[in-house]
Amino acid sequence: MAKENKSFVKEITPQSEDFSRWYLDVIQKADWMDYAPVRGCIVFKPDAYEIWERCQQELDREFKRTGHRNAYFPLFIPESFFEKEKEHVEGFNPELPWVTEAGGDILEERLAVRPTSETMFGHMYAQWIQSYRDLPVLLNQWANVVRWEKRTLPFLRTSEFLWQEGHTAHATEDEARAETMQMLEIYANFVESFLAIPVIRGQKTPSEKFAGAVDTYSLESLMKDGKALQTATSHYLGQNFAKGFDIQYLDKDNQRKYVYTTSWGITTRLLGAIVMVHGDDRGLVIPPKVAPTQVVVIPIGPAKTRETVVPAAEQIVASLQSAGVRVNIDAREDVSPGWKFNEYEMRGIPIRIEIGPRDLENGQAVLVRRDTGEKLPVPLTQVDETVNELLATIQADMFQAAKNRMHEHSYVADDLAALVNYIQNERGLVLAGWCGDDACERAVKDACSATSRNIPFDPPAQPKHCVTCGKPAQYAVWFAKAY
Amino acid sequence: MAKENKSFVKEITPQSEDFSRWYLDVIQKADWMDYAPVRGCIVFKPDAYEIWERCQQELDREFKRTGHRNAYFPLFIPESFFEKEKEHVEGFNPELPWVTEAGGDILEERLAVRPTSETMFGHMYAQWIQSYRDLPVLLNQWANVVRWEKRTLPFLRTSEFLWQEGHTAHATEDEARAETMQMLEIYANFVESFLAIPVIRGQKTPSEKFAGAVDTYSLESLMKDGKALQTATSHYLGQNFAKGFDIQYLDKDNQRKYVYTTSWGITTRLLGAIVMVHGDDRGLVIPPKVAPTQVVVIPIGPAKTRETVVPAAEQIVASLQSAGVRVNIDAREDVSPGWKFNEYEMRGIPIRIEIGPRDLENGQAVLVRRDTGEKLPVPLTQVDETVNELLATIQADMFQAAKNRMHEHSYVADDLAALVNYIQNERGLVLAGWCGDDACERAVKDACSATSRNIPFDPPAQPKHCVTCGKPAQYAVWFAKAY
């Protein structure tokens, strides 16, 4: 048994040795994905996909609660559509896959496989929206999108990925801006409370904003290797797409006016964020709220005691199921308990329950937390209650631990040398002043590969000078290396 | 008000005048879809998409109950994959769209946009399945697929559509065949009990089976114009894909063996079926179980009574909502009740509740059934109970009505002349004997454009002779014109 453990644990590269290798080891060994035979594409295997389904259910309920409805728009976008918004075409053209033949014929106009659907929604909205009575239009779609990027990484940046894209049209700028912020806040609450991942809310600098947006807002989170990941974006598009696609409405004052639009999205890269924020050298650690399996029950002890131990374990399972817990049992006899412990730790199941003959004599079972390793003997009569409390505690503790980590790895830099030092030697997020000049932002990237993440709504400090040029700072900006 | 009604009703072509026109009128006026700017593609608008979501929820629960899990496989399939199963490539090649350029480069190998994913699942299964312990593999995916067909029709046959595709691998033929039949039965129960559409379960003839299948089973339903629609298919693929993709496992007897696979799917064409089975000259009629809105409450009467009537209507809504009914109110003042009646009839809302000042005096409201037009005055204290009963009654009655219609339009033909007469003059389903020869099946099609729908498991008669050649019949086959 000890032997199995060792050989097994060896298979995951420690985070401290090579974080990227650790990440790739974990997602494959935990059976979350496999590489597909198409460049940069992966197969989302059931354990990962089920987490995505739970994210969908949770977010979809919030979208509907705030008045949005789902629809489905075509995968293919005619080439001419991209030309209608200048920044948009420049941003996305290099990444597009093109369908040039279909049904045995060469197409007259090439069709892009959608990288995002502002153009398609824009085209349809122009036909649907005639009067102020038609506004607002609040639609969302769950879909696959494709971006043929040079460097890919499973979940975080794949050629094809899954996401939702909300597209709304409003009569006024105020309303569209309120929508943009409302959706960012829905994302923030979801990512923090459901995925236990702390976020920084803020605005992207012009160089980092969405191609075609007036303003892009983002959530930024810190991974365990000190790199940042953008976990959600919400765009205020102003009248850019309204003008490109001629989306006008007749207002109450009998004037024709352009609408104001927004778009907002969250993607399957969240799966990668869960791994990189919570995982450790033993494997995944999945937040209870999103875990497909929250508890695994493992009967232990010598073969001759199975007759009494397994039924007791099954009773725990049945009871937890009635209490609304997602629970499995692993009573296989051809695999050792030690192997199972490692296996379910690697898969990140929040709670393991061990029960053996001695536990049974004492009328108890042992709960083991995945996040802390803590072992809690619990009377059999109190298992349901304790598990439900413990799941909530684990969820809260995981969030707090991630939050503490983020604070510990947040720095404030007064000048470029200090910023570079933090990025290269401490790793993490560095807050710095910025004058607003693109060149000063670029200088940071050139110096240490860190990019501006966002201009936080609520910065922990207000640096006085631009980190590059020393002129008065207009903004406090978070810089970090990023995925 | 009467004037509004008239002009409104005029907009829908009567079914008897031109069924195809009626269909296109209804789905557009009920706001279910719009034509997209890509050949053969549509936008699925919220009312239609929400029905698809309800179908998904219902089926997904059944899939999971029977041990399946969801996953997600890539959209793009390398050209070489199609070559590995001969019949498959011949069946699908003419309909494929090809990505030939991506990210600014010409691709070395063209990528098909998936028309179905047997090949991609086959490729991955070959890597995942090593031992008998890995079997069965029971996966499903909800996805978009593309088939570049010559003639398209909204919902029924669009270039891009949404579906689920189950793909399973088994150790034995028996197990794979049992899976194939289990899924067909899940579909049949779903289509009949949830969509109120009666189905004929049966097996496809060789000429109509799925490209690459050993046996294809289908559900066939009758539309109101007498044409048949295939509402679901389940395929027993034998070892065809296992051999094409080399999916082998090491059995308990230490022998390497090919697996047996199945695939099964249901698509957004179901939305078209709902329209064509239940709709009438006033518009859609949606089965209560799948209706996004089951009840609409409309306050009526002169303006001066609104102060009392509208709050009473709102109370009905609140009460129905607590009773689990999906209910809306339309209390708009700038639109007449008559206009609203027509609007919600066209949208197919199962029950309309009218409440006016006189109703209020009598302590009642009036329930109006969409399917029969029947009006039921109900005491306000009994609205919740009556609505819930009535929704169940409507669901059952709609199924029974469709079933009666199917029986009324089912015929048995002894020879080709009789068959052609039924198809051309009576329209509907014609049961006939068949010797099993492709040429005899083709002769039916040449004579009247009817194709074999399926060989029913439970035929209402057993014709003795082949409808074409008169030799002894091996099978009883349903023929019909089909979508």
mmCIF file of N, CA, C and O in Angstrom, chain A residues 10 61 80 106 132 182 194 239 248 265 282 327 354 380 421:
data_model
loop_
_atom_site.group_PDB
_atom_site.id
_atom_site.type_symbol
_atom_site.label_atom_id
_atom_site.label_comp_id
_atom_site.label_asym_id
_atom_site.label_seq_id
_atom_site.Cartn_x
_atom_site.Cartn_y
_atom_site.Cartn_z
ATOM 1 N N LYS A 10 4.421 10.518 -6.909
ATOM 2 C CA LYS A 10 5.508 10.919 -7.793
ATOM 3 C C LYS A 10 5.024 11.463 -9.140
ATOM 4 O O LYS A 10 5.693 12.242 -9.770
ATOM 5 N N ARG A 61 -29.464 31.255 -13.931
ATOM 6 C CA ARG A 61 -30.521 31.701 -13.012
ATOM 7 C C ARG A 61 -30.385 33.204 -12.738
ATOM 8 O O ARG A 61 -31.364 33.947 -12.730
ATOM 9 N N SER A 80 -17.930 40.025 -44.517
ATOM 10 C CA SER A 80 -18.234 41.461 -44.618
ATOM 11 C C SER A 80 -18.667 42.062 -43.282
ATOM 12 O O SER A 80 -18.500 43.257 -43.052
ATOM 13 N N ILE A 106 -17.384 26.126 -53.699
ATOM 14 C CA ILE A 106 -16.597 27.216 -53.129
ATOM 15 C C ILE A 106 -17.579 28.331 -52.794
ATOM 16 O O ILE A 106 -18.418 28.705 -53.624
ATOM 17 N N TYR A 132 -38.709 52.759 -29.521
ATOM 18 C CA TYR A 132 -38.290 52.760 -28.113
ATOM 19 C C TYR A 132 -39.016 51.673 -27.338
ATOM 20 O O TYR A 132 -38.527 51.186 -26.321
ATOM 21 N N GLN A 182 -23.843 46.021 -13.824
ATOM 22 C CA GLN A 182 -24.664 44.989 -13.182
ATOM 23 C C GLN A 182 -24.107 43.600 -13.494
ATOM 24 O O GLN A 182 -23.999 42.734 -12.618
ATOM 25 N N PHE A 194 -19.223 31.229 -5.466
ATOM 26 C CA PHE A 194 -19.465 29.884 -5.979
ATOM 27 C C PHE A 194 -18.139 29.149 -6.223
ATOM 28 O O PHE A 194 -18.002 27.981 -5.921
ATOM 29 N N GLN A 239 -22.021 53.406 -28.949
ATOM 30 C CA GLN A 239 -22.778 53.307 -30.202
ATOM 31 C C GLN A 239 -21.907 52.748 -31.330
ATOM 32 O O GLN A 239 -22.287 52.814 -32.500
ATOM 33 N N GLN A 248 -30.989 51.521 -35.181
ATOM 34 C CA GLN A 248 -31.631 52.767 -34.778
ATOM 35 C C GLN A 248 -33.064 52.512 -34.330
ATOM 36 O O GLN A 248 -33.695 51.553 -34.761
ATOM 37 N N GLY A 265 -19.150 38.353 -20.974
ATOM 38 C CA GLY A 265 -18.952 36.919 -21.115
ATOM 39 C C GLY A 265 -18.087 36.297 -20.047
ATOM 40 O O GLY A 265 -17.292 36.964 -19.384
ATOM 41 N N ARG A 282 -0.967 17.612 -4.125
ATOM 42 C CA ARG A 282 -1.683 16.340 -4.129
ATOM 43 C C ARG A 282 -2.731 16.309 -5.248
ATOM 44 O O ARG A 282 -3.342 15.283 -5.475
ATOM 45 N N VAL A 327 -22.886 12.586 -3.045
ATOM 46 C CA VAL A 327 -21.985 11.652 -2.389
ATOM 47 C C VAL A 327 -21.820 10.374 -3.200
ATOM 48 O O VAL A 327 -22.765 9.915 -3.843
ATOM 49 N N GLU A 354 -13.988 8.110 6.057
ATOM 50 C CA GLU A 354 -13.452 6.769 6.256
ATOM 51 C C GLU A 354 -14.265 6.087 7.338
ATOM 52 O O GLU A 354 -14.586 6.691 8.368
ATOM 53 N N LEU A 380 -21.848 8.671 14.282
ATOM 54 C CA LEU A 380 -22.632 8.325 13.097
ATOM 55 C C LEU A 380 -23.953 9.078 13.038
ATOM 56 O O LEU A 380 -24.441 9.407 11.952
ATOM 57 N N ASN A 421 11.257 44.428 -9.837
ATOM 58 C CA ASN A 421 11.743 43.562 -8.761
ATOM 59 C C ASN A 421 10.603 42.707 -8.186
ATOM 60 O O ASN A 421 10.743 41.503 -8.004
#
